[in-house]
XYZ file of C-alpha atoms in Angstrom:
155
model
C 100.892 92.616 63.061
C 98.741 94.585 65.450
C 95.738 92.945 67.087
C 93.656 96.095 66.680
C 92.486 96.906 63.199
C 93.152 100.400 61.986
C 89.450 101.244 61.965
C 88.986 99.982 65.537
C 88.760 102.873 68.019
C 89.650 100.834 71.129
C 91.058 102.540 74.219
C 94.792 101.738 74.224
C 95.147 102.845 77.861
C 92.102 100.957 79.190
C 94.169 98.392 81.163
C 96.250 101.121 82.832
C 93.456 103.274 84.164
C 92.005 102.731 87.594
C 88.219 102.837 87.649
C 86.833 105.727 89.606
C 83.738 104.569 91.416
C 80.931 106.870 92.564
C 81.411 108.370 95.971
C 85.175 108.021 96.308
C 86.548 109.869 99.331
C 89.766 111.893 99.006
C 92.756 110.202 100.636
C 93.550 113.347 102.647
C 90.147 113.160 104.328
C 90.639 109.527 105.170
C 94.140 110.255 106.505
C 92.729 112.983 108.759
C 90.021 110.599 109.980
C 92.651 108.042 110.960
C 94.311 110.709 113.102
C 91.219 112.287 114.692
C 88.752 109.389 114.778
C 86.158 111.554 113.023
C 84.918 111.480 109.431
C 82.461 114.070 108.115
C 80.919 113.027 104.822
C 77.801 115.132 105.124
C 76.288 116.743 102.069
C 78.482 114.926 99.504
C 75.575 113.436 97.457
C 76.540 109.880 98.342
C 74.065 107.172 97.347
C 76.119 104.564 99.249
C 78.953 104.559 101.791
C 82.212 103.712 99.969
C 83.850 100.460 101.032
C 87.076 102.231 102.045
C 85.090 104.028 104.753
C 83.974 100.779 106.346
C 87.494 99.386 106.052
C 89.221 102.545 107.346
C 90.582 100.788 110.493
C 91.336 97.523 108.791
C 93.254 98.224 105.552
C 96.798 99.524 105.576
C 96.751 103.130 104.308
C 98.431 104.135 101.058
C 100.986 106.262 102.888
C 102.298 103.072 104.524
C 103.790 102.099 101.204
C 105.660 105.421 100.825
C 106.410 106.478 104.388
C 108.462 104.053 106.462
C 110.507 106.607 108.390
C 110.138 106.563 112.166
C 110.991 110.263 112.467
C 107.986 111.483 110.465
C 105.123 113.375 112.076
C 102.607 111.234 110.160
C 102.840 107.867 111.849
C 100.207 105.848 110.040
C 100.655 102.961 112.478
C 99.398 105.145 115.330
C 95.936 105.607 113.779
C 92.845 106.073 115.940
C 89.707 103.992 115.568
C 86.849 105.814 113.899
C 84.469 106.984 116.628
C 82.385 109.563 114.878
C 80.892 109.103 111.370
C 78.701 111.882 109.964
C 76.739 110.909 106.879
C 73.856 113.359 107.053
C 72.336 115.164 104.071
C 73.237 112.580 101.442
C 71.082 110.276 99.318
C 71.773 107.052 101.099
C 69.060 104.449 100.591
C 70.668 101.718 102.689
C 73.566 101.071 105.003
C 75.757 98.001 104.510
C 76.221 95.234 107.083
C 79.932 96.238 106.846
C 79.153 98.922 109.416
C 80.132 96.221 111.902
C 83.731 96.805 110.777
C 83.647 100.038 112.747
C 83.179 98.697 116.296
C 84.544 101.905 117.922
C 81.770 104.168 116.655
C 80.131 106.208 119.357
C 78.283 108.639 117.055
C 76.584 107.783 113.766
C 74.648 110.579 112.030
C 72.336 109.411 109.244
C 69.653 112.131 109.271
C 68.387 113.675 106.061
C 68.884 110.611 103.890
C 66.592 108.241 101.992
C 66.876 105.325 104.433
C 63.956 102.980 104.863
C 65.747 100.400 106.933
C 68.880 99.851 108.992
C 71.014 96.682 108.966
C 70.920 94.288 111.888
C 74.691 94.721 112.147
C 74.073 98.113 113.696
C 73.217 96.237 116.904
C 76.801 94.933 117.051
C 78.161 98.437 117.611
C 78.456 98.186 121.404
C 80.135 101.610 121.792
C 77.389 103.472 119.901
C 75.960 106.214 122.078
C 74.245 108.457 119.491
C 72.290 107.364 116.394
C 70.831 110.363 114.592
C 68.186 109.375 112.111
C 66.006 112.321 111.294
C 65.367 115.954 111.899
C 62.572 116.493 114.329
C 61.250 119.532 112.459
C 60.089 117.293 109.559
C 56.714 115.882 110.772
C 55.799 113.976 107.538
C 58.996 111.889 107.304
C 58.662 108.092 106.996
C 59.495 105.814 109.875
C 62.763 103.953 109.645
C 62.649 100.189 110.231
C 65.484 98.455 112.000
C 66.050 95.126 110.323
C 66.176 92.276 112.815
C 66.156 88.629 111.861
C 63.817 87.828 114.736
C 61.440 90.834 114.513
C 61.138 94.271 112.967
C 61.230 97.224 115.348
C 60.121 100.727 114.413
C 62.396 103.615 115.303
């Protein structure tokens, strides 16, 4: 006897589908970022930075499960740390403390977003040389506050 009644319109494939979350990044783009050290996610309508971006240099890529040949041109084990992350022209309202998982960042572009504050973890990025927060041609834009446990600093 079936557990579902005939009148029940349950989704028989529900357990087999992977949930697609908002703001997923194509694997090809992440793969290219592992090679070049640069990831451009500008103008993608993101409201938050997907977790797989923060974990780009930590997690073993999907291609590692499929490609174990040493003769291939795509050597996933020779990936480069992410040094340039472009997130401009999105709808980001906050940046996660997980930004600390990208210690090699030298450029972080956050201009033209909805940010009101930045995480304290941003201060842990010792290699960071450029932090782009706003376009200078917009005189009425709000100030961004850098969150600091000891004091708040205006940027």
